[in-house]
Amino acid sequence: MWWLLLLITVVVVAFHSASASVIESTWEVEYKYWWPDCKEGIVMAINGQFPGPTIDAVAGDTVIIHVVNKLSTEGVVIHWHGIRQNGSPWADGAAGVTQCPINPGETFTYKFIVDKAGTHFYHGHYGMQRSAGLYGMLIVRSPKERLRYDGEFNLLLSDWWHQSIHAQELALSSRPMRWIGEPQSLLINGRGQFNCSQAAYFNKGGEKDVCTFKENDQCAPHTLRVEPKRVYRLRIASTTALASLNLAVQGHQLVVVEADGNYVAPFTVNDIDIYSGETYSLLLKTNALPSKKYWISVGVRGREPITPQALTVLNCVNATTDSRPSHPPPVTPTWNDTERSKSFSKKIVAAKGYPKPPEKSHDQLILLNTQNLYEDYTKWSINNVSLTVPATPYLGSIRYGLTSAYDLKSPAKKFTVDNYDIMKPPANPNTTKGSGIYSFPLGIVVDVVLQNANVLKGVVSEIHPWHIHGHDFWVLGYGDGKFKPGVDEKTYNLKNPPLRNTVVLYPYGWTALRFVTDNPGVWFFHCHIEPHLHMGMGVVFAEGVDRIGKMEIPDEALGCGLTRKWLMNRGRP
């Protein structure tokens, strides 16, 4: 097939070229009135722009972003999703883990090297600011790109609520919890449509429901203008707060070539599933017809799809301005067809030339994901501990030996497998809260098994996409039911597992991954669904504590909590 010539053996290289450039910018973060889905709302904008500006770098470049907090009453941070931050853990942008929130009126400078090519994005990582629209694309190009294509487009996918994030945070933190519901709209590059549809004319009498746009409407879709019989790279990132998505391009097949900044063995599909925190590159060869338009559809998977599809158009160069696609948009696959989703995930394997994982691990965590109650507040827990991130960032606490800043007792490494029925609501619904961390020496191999289970009430097990900071990991395998230690390890793919930074945990199943503790720092590992993290669904890894104790960390990163007091008293008798 045509795409077989597009990808050759990959050699994974981290670039630190003497000719590398410096990309420097000042970003002012503030709230703005906006019309993301043709209904006025409030977004978090960067320099008056929503979504935020795209960073376009080459592997080996240094990125310097001066973030100015122009919010009146709240802090802010930005996480550079997919950037490993080797040698710069304080620039990871995780509030309470690697830095303090940037106070209103203050500026914090993020400086880091983008050492590996790939499709990435950035987003807020304080409270639920990602849900408010604090996000944008981060593209790192290879100076020796192996893929051949004629052009490219970025598609940043998100979901949108009409309720403010402050109201959502309060609802989720209330007793009893008030669920925020499904998003009102899905957005493609920050644009969607509420209470109208671009494709309504296919419905009987639906012409009245067709969206009409005025010039410069903020909700008007950006069409993708293409030429026939050309190859285009679609760089896709999902920064959704809740929704798992499916994307299809009408009349075209898609070749998957990259996942989370790592090349994969190319394979062809009609559509892709993409979970919050994931990124992909797809190659699309346009049809020979120069005057047609084709739908690009994005729909909800994994949850009952109350939210309508997001749509935009692949517009061939000779198509007239007033013409419309001649067929209805692709239908999103059935929302609860989990086997279809698993089939897609299992097709993703590493491209030729990628390093294989070590054959054995030195340590293993089995992390049970449950929904529980803590003093009648609804929480998400890992091994019966709901994470509470402390006021003093872990990185600073470890650097300066502030042992009272967080729980020194680590959470349990494994849950009691035999005594927990993952197919039913928990027999004991109560959980605990804690701020303990898992601490690992440098240079060891760690296996993590994520185990899903039934929620607090009813017969439901939810999808959880898990994201790690500071690392890629090998995805060794997926399984149904309860993980069986000593048995299921034999099913692991050690030949060509993909390297990812985000992986999905399917309902009532398990997912296994492996990583090497080769990046000194403190790293978040959490469910990328915003309400779930807000309700405690995460853990923290500390690597090379002795190295952290010698790091030169900018004081500006640690000006809160106990580190603030320590820094103020430094040098005093």
Coordinates of C-alpha atoms in Angstrom, one line a residue:
M1 CA 0.0 0.0 0.0
W2 CA 1.0 3.6 -0.5
W3 CA 1.9 4.2 3.1
L4 CA 4.4 1.4 3.3
L5 CA 7.1 3.6 1.8
L6 CA 6.4 6.4 4.3
L7 CA 8.1 5.0 7.4
I8 CA 11.4 3.4 7.7
T9 CA 13.3 2.0 10.7
V10 CA 13.2 4.5 13.5
V11 CA 16.3 5.3 15.6
V12 CA 15.3 6.9 18.8
V13 CA 17.5 9.9 19.6
A14 CA 17.4 12.7 22.1
F15 CA 18.7 15.8 20.4
H16 CA 21.0 18.3 22.0
S17 CA 22.4 20.0 18.9
A18 CA 24.8 22.9 19.1
S19 CA 22.6 24.6 16.5
A20 CA 19.5 24.3 18.6
S21 CA 17.3 27.4 18.8
V22 CA 15.7 29.2 21.7
I23 CA 12.0 29.7 21.6
E24 CA 11.0 32.5 24.0
S25 CA 7.6 34.1 24.7
T26 CA 5.6 35.9 27.3
W27 CA 2.1 34.6 28.0
E28 CA -0.5 36.5 29.9
V29 CA -3.2 34.3 31.3
E30 CA -6.6 35.8 32.0
Y31 CA -10.3 35.1 31.8
K32 CA -12.1 36.3 28.7
Y33 CA -15.7 36.2 27.4
W34 CA -15.8 33.9 24.4
W35 CA -18.3 31.9 22.2
P36 CA -16.7 28.4 22.0
D37 CA -19.9 26.7 20.9
C38 CA -21.9 29.7 19.7
K39 CA -23.1 30.4 23.3
E40 CA -21.2 33.0 25.4
G41 CA -19.1 31.6 28.2
I42 CA -15.8 32.4 30.0
V43 CA -12.5 30.9 28.9
M44 CA -9.0 31.0 30.1
A45 CA -7.1 32.7 27.4
I46 CA -3.4 33.2 26.7
N47 CA -2.5 36.6 25.2
G48 CA -6.2 37.0 24.4
Q49 CA -6.2 33.8 22.4
F50 CA -8.3 30.6 22.9
P51 CA -7.0 27.9 22.5
G52 CA -3.5 29.2 23.5
P53 CA -0.8 29.7 20.9
T54 CA 0.9 26.7 19.3
I55 CA 4.5 26.1 20.2
D56 CA 6.4 24.8 17.2
A57 CA 9.9 23.6 18.0
V58 CA 12.6 21.3 16.8
A59 CA 14.0 18.5 19.0
G60 CA 16.9 20.0 20.9
D61 CA 15.4 23.5 21.2
T62 CA 15.2 25.3 24.5
V63 CA 11.7 26.6 25.3
I64 CA 11.4 29.6 27.6
I65 CA 7.8 30.8 28.5
H66 CA 7.3 33.6 30.9
V67 CA 3.8 33.0 32.3
V68 CA 2.1 36.2 33.7
N69 CA -0.8 35.4 36.0
K70 CA -3.5 38.1 35.2
L71 CA -6.2 36.2 37.0
S72 CA -7.7 38.3 39.8
T73 CA -8.1 35.8 42.6
E74 CA -6.5 32.4 41.8
G75 CA -3.1 30.8 41.0
V76 CA -2.1 29.1 37.8
V77 CA 0.4 26.7 36.4
I78 CA 1.0 25.1 33.0
H79 CA 2.0 21.5 32.4
W80 CA 3.9 20.6 29.3
H81 CA 2.2 17.3 28.5
G82 CA 4.6 14.7 27.0
I83 CA 7.8 16.7 27.7
R84 CA 10.0 14.6 30.0
Q85 CA 11.7 17.5 31.7
N86 CA 15.1 15.7 32.1
G87 CA 17.1 18.0 34.3
S88 CA 14.3 20.4 34.9
P89 CA 11.6 18.8 37.0
W90 CA 10.6 22.1 38.5
A91 CA 9.4 23.1 35.0
D92 CA 6.9 20.3 34.8
G93 CA 4.0 22.5 35.9
A94 CA 2.2 20.3 38.4
A95 CA 0.8 22.4 41.3
G96 CA 1.7 21.0 44.7
V97 CA 4.0 18.4 43.1
T98 CA 6.8 20.3 41.3
Q99 CA 6.0 23.9 42.0
C100 CA 3.7 26.4 43.8
P101 CA 0.9 28.0 41.9
I102 CA 1.8 31.3 40.3
N103 CA 0.1 34.0 42.3
P104 CA -2.1 36.7 40.8
G105 CA 0.1 39.5 39.4
E106 CA 3.2 37.4 39.4
T107 CA 5.4 35.9 36.7
F108 CA 7.0 32.5 36.6
T109 CA 9.5 31.4 33.9
Y110 CA 9.4 27.9 32.5
K111 CA 12.6 26.9 30.8
F112 CA 13.2 23.4 29.4
I113 CA 14.7 21.5 26.5
V114 CA 12.4 19.6 24.2
D115 CA 14.7 16.7 23.6
K116 CA 12.5 14.3 21.6
A117 CA 10.3 14.9 18.6
G118 CA 6.6 14.3 18.8
T119 CA 3.0 15.6 19.0
H120 CA 2.3 17.1 22.4
F121 CA 0.2 19.7 24.1
Y122 CA 0.1 21.9 27.2
H123 CA -2.6 22.6 29.7
G124 CA -3.4 24.1 33.1
H125 CA -2.7 21.8 36.0
Y126 CA -4.2 23.6 39.0
G127 CA -7.8 22.9 40.1
M128 CA -9.9 22.3 37.0
Q129 CA -8.4 25.1 34.8
R130 CA -7.9 22.7 31.9
S131 CA -11.7 22.5 31.7
A132 CA -11.8 26.3 31.4
G133 CA -9.8 26.1 28.2
L134 CA -6.2 26.7 29.4
Y135 CA -4.5 24.5 26.7
G136 CA -2.8 24.5 23.3
M137 CA -0.6 22.4 21.0
L138 CA 3.1 21.8 21.4
I139 CA 4.7 20.3 18.3
V140 CA 8.3 19.1 18.4
R141 CA 9.7 18.3 15.0
S142 CA 12.5 16.0 14.2
P143 CA 15.5 17.4 12.3
K144 CA 15.6 14.0 10.5
E145 CA 11.9 13.3 9.9
R146 CA 11.2 9.8 8.7
L147 CA 7.7 10.4 7.5
R148 CA 6.9 11.8 4.1
Y149 CA 3.8 14.0 3.6
D150 CA 2.7 17.1 1.7
G151 CA 1.2 19.1 4.5
E152 CA -0.2 18.9 8.0
F153 CA -3.0 20.0 10.3
N154 CA -3.3 20.2 14.1
L155 CA -6.6 19.0 15.7
L156 CA -6.9 19.8 19.4
L157 CA -10.0 18.1 20.8
S158 CA -11.8 19.2 24.0
D159 CA -15.1 19.1 25.7
W160 CA -17.0 22.1 27.0
W161 CA -19.5 22.9 29.8
H162 CA -21.6 26.0 30.2
Q163 CA -21.2 25.8 34.0
S164 CA -18.1 27.6 35.3
I165 CA -15.2 25.5 36.6
H166 CA -15.6 27.1 40.0
A167 CA -19.2 25.8 40.1
Q168 CA -18.0 22.4 38.9
E169 CA -15.3 22.2 41.6
L170 CA -17.8 23.1 44.3
A171 CA -20.3 20.5 43.0
L172 CA -17.7 17.7 43.0
S173 CA -16.5 18.7 46.4
S174 CA -20.0 19.0 48.0
R175 CA -21.5 16.5 50.5
P176 CA -23.3 14.8 48.9
M177 CA -21.4 15.2 45.6
R178 CA -23.3 16.9 42.8
W179 CA -22.3 15.3 39.5
I180 CA -21.5 17.9 36.8
G181 CA -23.1 15.9 34.0
E182 CA -21.9 15.4 30.5
P183 CA -20.4 18.3 28.5
Q184 CA -22.7 20.4 26.4
S185 CA -20.4 20.4 23.4
L186 CA -17.3 19.0 21.9
L187 CA -14.8 21.4 20.4
I188 CA -12.3 21.0 17.5
N189 CA -9.5 23.6 17.9
G190 CA -11.7 25.4 20.4
R191 CA -14.8 25.6 18.1
G192 CA -18.1 23.7 18.4
Q193 CA -21.8 24.3 18.0
F194 CA -24.5 24.1 20.6
N195 CA -28.2 23.9 19.7
C196 CA -27.5 23.7 16.0
S197 CA -25.8 21.3 13.6
Q198 CA -23.8 21.8 10.4
A199 CA -25.3 18.5 9.2
A200 CA -29.0 19.2 10.2
Y201 CA -30.0 19.5 6.5
F202 CA -29.9 15.7 6.3
N203 CA -32.8 15.4 8.7
K204 CA -36.4 15.9 7.5
G205 CA -37.3 19.5 8.1
G206 CA -33.9 20.1 9.6
E207 CA -32.8 23.0 7.5
K208 CA -34.0 25.4 10.2
D209 CA -31.5 23.8 12.6
V210 CA -28.5 24.2 10.4
C211 CA -25.8 26.4 12.0
T212 CA -25.4 29.8 10.3
F213 CA -22.1 31.7 10.9
K214 CA -21.2 35.3 10.6
E215 CA -17.7 36.5 9.6
N216 CA -15.2 36.1 12.5
D217 CA -17.6 34.0 14.6
Q218 CA -15.6 32.3 17.3
C219 CA -17.5 29.1 17.0
A220 CA -17.3 28.8 13.2
P221 CA -15.4 25.6 12.3
H222 CA -11.9 25.8 10.8
T223 CA -12.1 23.8 7.6
L224 CA -9.1 21.8 6.4
R225 CA -8.3 22.9 2.8
V226 CA -6.5 20.1 0.9
E227 CA -5.5 19.1 -2.6
P228 CA -6.5 15.8 -4.2
K229 CA -4.2 12.8 -4.1
R230 CA -1.9 14.3 -1.5
V231 CA -0.7 12.9 1.8
Y232 CA -1.4 15.0 4.9
R233 CA -0.4 14.5 8.5
L234 CA -3.1 15.0 11.1
R235 CA -1.6 15.8 14.5
I236 CA -4.4 15.1 17.0
A237 CA -4.4 15.7 20.8
S238 CA -7.2 15.1 23.3
T239 CA -7.3 17.5 26.2
T240 CA -10.9 16.6 27.2
A241 CA -11.9 16.9 30.9
L242 CA -14.2 13.8 30.7
A243 CA -15.1 12.5 27.3
S244 CA -13.4 9.6 25.5
L245 CA -13.6 10.3 21.8
N246 CA -13.7 8.7 18.3
L247 CA -12.6 10.5 15.2
A248 CA -13.3 9.7 11.6
V249 CA -12.8 11.4 8.2
Q250 CA -15.6 10.6 5.8
G251 CA -14.5 8.6 2.7
H252 CA -10.9 8.3 3.9
Q253 CA -8.8 5.7 5.7
L254 CA -6.3 6.8 8.3
V255 CA -2.8 5.4 8.9
V256 CA -1.7 5.6 12.5
V257 CA 2.0 6.4 12.7
E258 CA 2.6 8.1 16.0
A259 CA 1.2 7.8 19.5
D260 CA 2.2 10.1 22.4
G261 CA 5.3 11.3 20.7
N262 CA 6.6 7.9 19.7
Y263 CA 6.4 6.3 16.3
V264 CA 4.4 3.1 16.0
A265 CA 4.3 0.4 13.4
P266 CA 1.9 1.9 10.8
F267 CA -1.6 0.4 10.5
T268 CA -4.8 1.4 8.7
V269 CA -8.2 2.1 10.3
N270 CA -11.4 3.8 9.3
D271 CA -11.5 5.8 12.7
I272 CA -9.6 6.1 15.9
D273 CA -10.5 6.1 19.6
I274 CA -8.6 8.8 21.5
Y275 CA -8.7 9.2 25.3
S276 CA -8.0 12.3 27.4
G277 CA -4.2 12.9 27.5
E278 CA -3.4 10.9 24.3
T279 CA -1.9 12.2 21.1
Y280 CA -1.7 10.7 17.6
S281 CA -0.3 11.4 14.2
L282 CA -2.3 10.0 11.3
L283 CA -1.5 10.0 7.6
L284 CA -4.4 10.6 5.3
K285 CA -4.3 10.4 1.5
T286 CA -6.9 12.6 -0.1
N287 CA -9.2 11.3 -2.8
A288 CA -8.9 12.1 -6.4
L289 CA -12.1 14.3 -6.5
P290 CA -11.0 17.9 -6.4
S291 CA -14.4 19.4 -5.8
K292 CA -15.8 17.6 -2.9
K293 CA -16.2 18.2 0.8
Y294 CA -16.0 15.5 3.5
W295 CA -17.0 15.5 7.1
I296 CA -14.5 15.1 10.0
S297 CA -16.6 13.8 12.9
V298 CA -15.7 13.5 16.6
G299 CA -18.1 11.7 18.9
V300 CA -18.2 10.3 22.4
R301 CA -17.1 6.8 23.4
G302 CA -17.2 5.0 26.7
R303 CA -20.0 7.1 28.1
E304 CA -23.6 7.4 26.9
P305 CA -23.3 10.1 24.2
I306 CA -25.6 12.8 25.4
T307 CA -23.2 15.3 23.9
P308 CA -23.6 15.7 20.1
Q309 CA -20.8 15.1 17.6
A310 CA -18.3 17.9 16.8
L311 CA -17.9 18.4 13.0
T312 CA -15.6 20.2 10.7
V313 CA -14.9 19.7 7.0
L314 CA -12.1 18.4 4.8
N315 CA -12.5 20.9 1.9
C316 CA -10.9 19.9 -1.4
V317 CA -9.4 22.9 -3.2
N318 CA -11.9 23.2 -6.0
A319 CA -15.0 22.8 -3.8
T320 CA -17.3 25.9 -4.0
T321 CA -17.7 28.0 -0.9
D322 CA -21.5 27.3 -0.7
S323 CA -21.4 23.6 -1.4
R324 CA -22.0 21.0 1.3
P325 CA -20.9 17.5 1.9
S326 CA -23.2 15.2 0.0
H327 CA -23.6 12.5 2.6
P328 CA -24.3 12.5 6.4
P329 CA -21.3 12.5 8.8
P330 CA -19.7 9.2 9.8
V331 CA -21.6 7.6 12.7
T332 CA -19.6 7.3 15.9
P333 CA -19.3 3.6 16.9
T334 CA -21.6 2.4 19.7
W335 CA -20.5 4.1 22.9
N336 CA -20.3 0.9 25.0
D337 CA -18.6 -1.4 22.4
T338 CA -15.5 -1.9 24.6
E339 CA -14.3 -4.8 22.6
R340 CA -14.0 -2.6 19.5
S341 CA -11.9 -0.1 21.5
K342 CA -9.7 -2.8 22.9
S343 CA -9.1 -4.1 19.4
F344 CA -7.8 -0.7 18.4
S345 CA -5.5 -0.4 21.4
K346 CA -4.0 -3.8 20.8
K347 CA -3.0 -2.8 17.3
I348 CA -0.6 -0.2 18.6
V349 CA 2.9 -1.6 18.7
A350 CA 6.3 0.1 18.6
A351 CA 7.9 0.9 15.2
K352 CA 10.9 -1.0 14.2
G353 CA 14.1 0.2 15.9
Y354 CA 12.5 1.3 19.2
P355 CA 14.1 -0.1 22.4
K356 CA 12.5 -3.2 23.9
P357 CA 11.6 -3.1 27.6
P358 CA 13.9 -4.8 30.2
E359 CA 12.9 -8.5 30.5
K360 CA 12.3 -8.3 34.2
S361 CA 11.3 -5.7 36.8
H362 CA 12.7 -4.9 40.2
D363 CA 9.5 -3.7 41.8
Q364 CA 5.8 -4.0 41.1
L365 CA 2.8 -1.9 42.1
I366 CA -0.8 -3.2 41.7
L367 CA -3.0 -0.1 41.9
L368 CA -6.7 -0.7 42.5
N369 CA -8.9 2.1 41.2
T370 CA -12.1 2.5 43.3
Q371 CA -14.8 5.0 44.0
N372 CA -15.5 5.5 47.7
L373 CA -16.7 7.7 50.4
Y374 CA -14.7 9.8 52.9
E375 CA -16.9 11.3 55.6
D376 CA -19.7 11.2 53.0
Y377 CA -17.7 13.0 50.4
T378 CA -17.4 11.0 47.1
K379 CA -13.8 10.3 46.3
W380 CA -11.7 8.3 43.9
S381 CA -9.0 6.1 45.6
I382 CA -6.0 4.1 44.8
N383 CA -5.4 1.1 47.1
N384 CA -8.0 2.8 49.4
V385 CA -6.1 6.1 49.6
S386 CA -7.6 9.2 48.0
L387 CA -4.7 11.6 47.2
T388 CA -4.6 15.0 48.8
V389 CA -1.8 17.1 47.3
P390 CA -0.1 19.1 50.1
A391 CA 0.3 22.9 50.2
T392 CA 4.1 22.5 50.0
P393 CA 5.3 21.0 46.7
Y394 CA 6.8 17.6 47.1
L395 CA 9.9 18.6 45.1
G396 CA 10.7 21.4 47.6
S397 CA 9.9 19.3 50.6
I398 CA 12.3 16.6 49.5
R399 CA 15.0 19.1 48.4
Y400 CA 15.1 20.8 51.8
G401 CA 14.2 17.9 54.0
L402 CA 10.9 19.2 55.2
T403 CA 9.5 15.9 56.5
S404 CA 6.4 17.4 58.1
A405 CA 5.0 18.7 54.8
Y406 CA 3.5 15.3 53.6
D407 CA 2.7 11.8 54.9
L408 CA 6.0 9.9 55.2
K409 CA 4.3 6.6 55.0
S410 CA 4.0 5.3 51.5
P411 CA 0.6 4.0 50.2
A412 CA 0.3 0.2 49.9
K413 CA 2.1 -1.2 46.9
K414 CA -0.6 -3.8 46.3
F415 CA -4.2 -4.4 47.3
T416 CA -5.4 -7.7 48.7
V417 CA -6.3 -9.4 45.4
D418 CA -8.3 -12.3 46.9
N419 CA -10.5 -10.3 49.1
Y420 CA -11.9 -7.7 46.7
D421 CA -14.7 -8.3 44.3
I422 CA -14.1 -5.9 41.4
M423 CA -17.4 -6.8 39.8
K424 CA -19.5 -5.4 42.6
P425 CA -19.8 -2.1 44.5
P426 CA -17.3 -2.1 47.4
A427 CA -18.5 -4.0 50.4
N428 CA -16.9 -1.3 52.6
P429 CA -17.5 2.0 50.8
N430 CA -15.2 4.1 53.1
T431 CA -11.7 5.2 52.1
T432 CA -8.9 7.2 53.6
K433 CA -7.1 10.4 52.5
G434 CA -3.4 10.8 52.3
S435 CA -0.4 12.6 50.8
G436 CA 2.2 9.7 50.9
I437 CA 4.3 8.9 47.9
Y438 CA 6.1 6.0 46.3
S439 CA 9.9 6.5 46.4
F440 CA 12.2 4.6 44.1
P441 CA 16.0 4.5 43.7
L442 CA 17.4 5.6 40.3
G443 CA 18.0 3.0 37.6
I444 CA 15.5 0.3 38.6
V445 CA 12.6 -1.2 36.5
V446 CA 9.1 -0.7 37.9
D447 CA 6.0 -2.5 36.8
V448 CA 2.6 -0.9 37.4
V449 CA -0.6 -2.8 37.1
L450 CA -3.7 -0.7 37.0
Q451 CA -6.8 -2.6 38.2
N452 CA -10.3 -1.3 37.5
A453 CA -13.4 -2.1 39.5
N454 CA -17.1 -1.3 40.0
V455 CA -18.1 2.1 41.1
L456 CA -19.8 3.0 44.4
K457 CA -23.3 2.3 43.3
G458 CA -24.9 0.3 40.4
V459 CA -23.2 -2.0 38.0
V460 CA -20.7 0.3 36.3
S461 CA -17.0 0.4 35.8
E462 CA -15.6 3.6 34.2
I463 CA -12.8 4.2 31.7
H464 CA -9.7 5.8 33.2
P465 CA -6.9 7.1 31.0
W466 CA -3.7 7.3 33.1
H467 CA -0.9 9.8 32.4
I468 CA 2.6 9.8 33.8
H469 CA 4.8 12.9 34.1
G470 CA 8.5 12.8 33.4
H471 CA 8.5 9.5 31.5
D472 CA 7.3 7.3 28.8
F473 CA 6.4 3.8 29.7
W474 CA 6.0 0.5 27.8
V475 CA 2.4 -0.7 27.6
L476 CA 2.9 -4.4 28.2
G477 CA -0.7 -5.6 27.9
Y478 CA -4.4 -5.4 28.8
G479 CA -6.6 -8.0 30.4
D480 CA -10.2 -8.6 31.5
G481 CA -11.2 -9.2 35.1
K482 CA -8.9 -9.4 38.1
F483 CA -5.2 -9.4 37.5
K484 CA -3.6 -12.7 38.5
P485 CA 0.0 -12.2 39.8
G486 CA 2.4 -14.9 38.6
V487 CA 0.0 -15.8 35.7
D488 CA -0.9 -12.7 33.7
E489 CA 2.8 -11.6 33.5
K490 CA 3.3 -14.4 31.1
T491 CA 1.0 -12.7 28.6
Y492 CA 3.0 -9.5 28.5
N493 CA 4.3 -8.2 25.2
L494 CA 8.0 -7.9 25.6
K495 CA 8.8 -7.9 21.9
N496 CA 7.4 -4.6 20.6
P497 CA 5.2 -2.9 23.2
P498 CA 4.6 0.8 22.4
L499 CA 6.1 3.6 24.4
R500 CA 3.4 5.9 25.7
N501 CA 2.8 8.5 28.4
T502 CA -0.9 7.9 28.6
V503 CA -2.7 4.6 28.7
V504 CA -6.4 3.6 29.0
L505 CA -7.7 1.3 31.8
Y506 CA -10.8 -0.4 30.5
P507 CA -13.9 -1.2 32.6
Y508 CA -13.6 -4.3 34.8
G509 CA -10.0 -4.9 33.5
W510 CA -6.4 -4.3 34.0
T511 CA -3.6 -2.6 32.2
A512 CA 0.1 -3.3 32.7
L513 CA 3.0 -1.0 32.0
R514 CA 6.8 -0.8 32.7
F515 CA 9.2 2.1 33.1
V516 CA 12.7 2.8 34.2
T517 CA 13.4 5.3 37.1
D518 CA 15.9 7.3 35.0
N519 CA 14.7 10.8 35.7
P520 CA 15.5 12.3 39.1
G521 CA 12.5 14.3 40.4
V522 CA 9.0 14.0 41.7
W523 CA 6.4 12.9 39.1
F524 CA 2.6 12.8 39.1
F525 CA 0.9 9.7 37.8
H526 CA -2.9 10.1 37.6
C527 CA -6.2 9.7 35.9
H528 CA -6.4 12.4 33.2
I529 CA -10.1 12.8 33.6
E530 CA -10.3 16.2 35.4
P531 CA -13.1 15.4 37.9
H532 CA -11.5 12.1 38.9
L533 CA -8.1 13.8 39.6
H534 CA -10.0 16.6 41.5
M535 CA -11.5 13.8 43.6
G536 CA -8.2 12.2 44.5
M537 CA -7.4 9.7 41.7
G538 CA -3.6 9.8 41.5
V539 CA -0.3 8.8 43.0
V540 CA 3.1 10.4 43.2
F541 CA 6.5 8.9 42.3
A542 CA 9.8 10.2 43.7
E543 CA 13.0 9.1 42.0
G544 CA 16.6 9.5 43.1
V545 CA 15.8 11.3 46.4
D546 CA 19.6 11.8 47.0
R547 CA 19.9 13.6 43.6
I548 CA 16.9 15.8 44.4
G549 CA 18.6 16.9 47.6
K550 CA 21.4 18.4 45.5
M551 CA 19.3 20.1 42.8
E552 CA 19.4 23.8 42.1
I553 CA 15.7 24.6 42.1
P554 CA 14.6 28.2 41.3
D555 CA 13.3 29.8 44.5
E556 CA 10.4 31.1 42.5
A557 CA 9.0 27.6 42.1
L558 CA 8.8 27.1 45.8
G559 CA 7.5 30.3 47.3
C560 CA 4.6 28.8 49.2
G561 CA 4.0 26.5 52.2
L562 CA 6.9 25.3 54.3
T563 CA 9.4 25.9 51.5
R564 CA 8.5 29.6 51.6
K565 CA 9.3 29.7 55.3
W566 CA 12.5 27.8 54.8
L567 CA 13.7 30.1 52.0
M568 CA 12.9 33.2 54.0
N569 CA 15.0 32.0 56.9
R570 CA 17.8 30.7 54.8
G571 CA 21.2 32.1 55.9
R572 CA 19.8 33.4 59.2
P573 CA 21.6 32.3 62.4

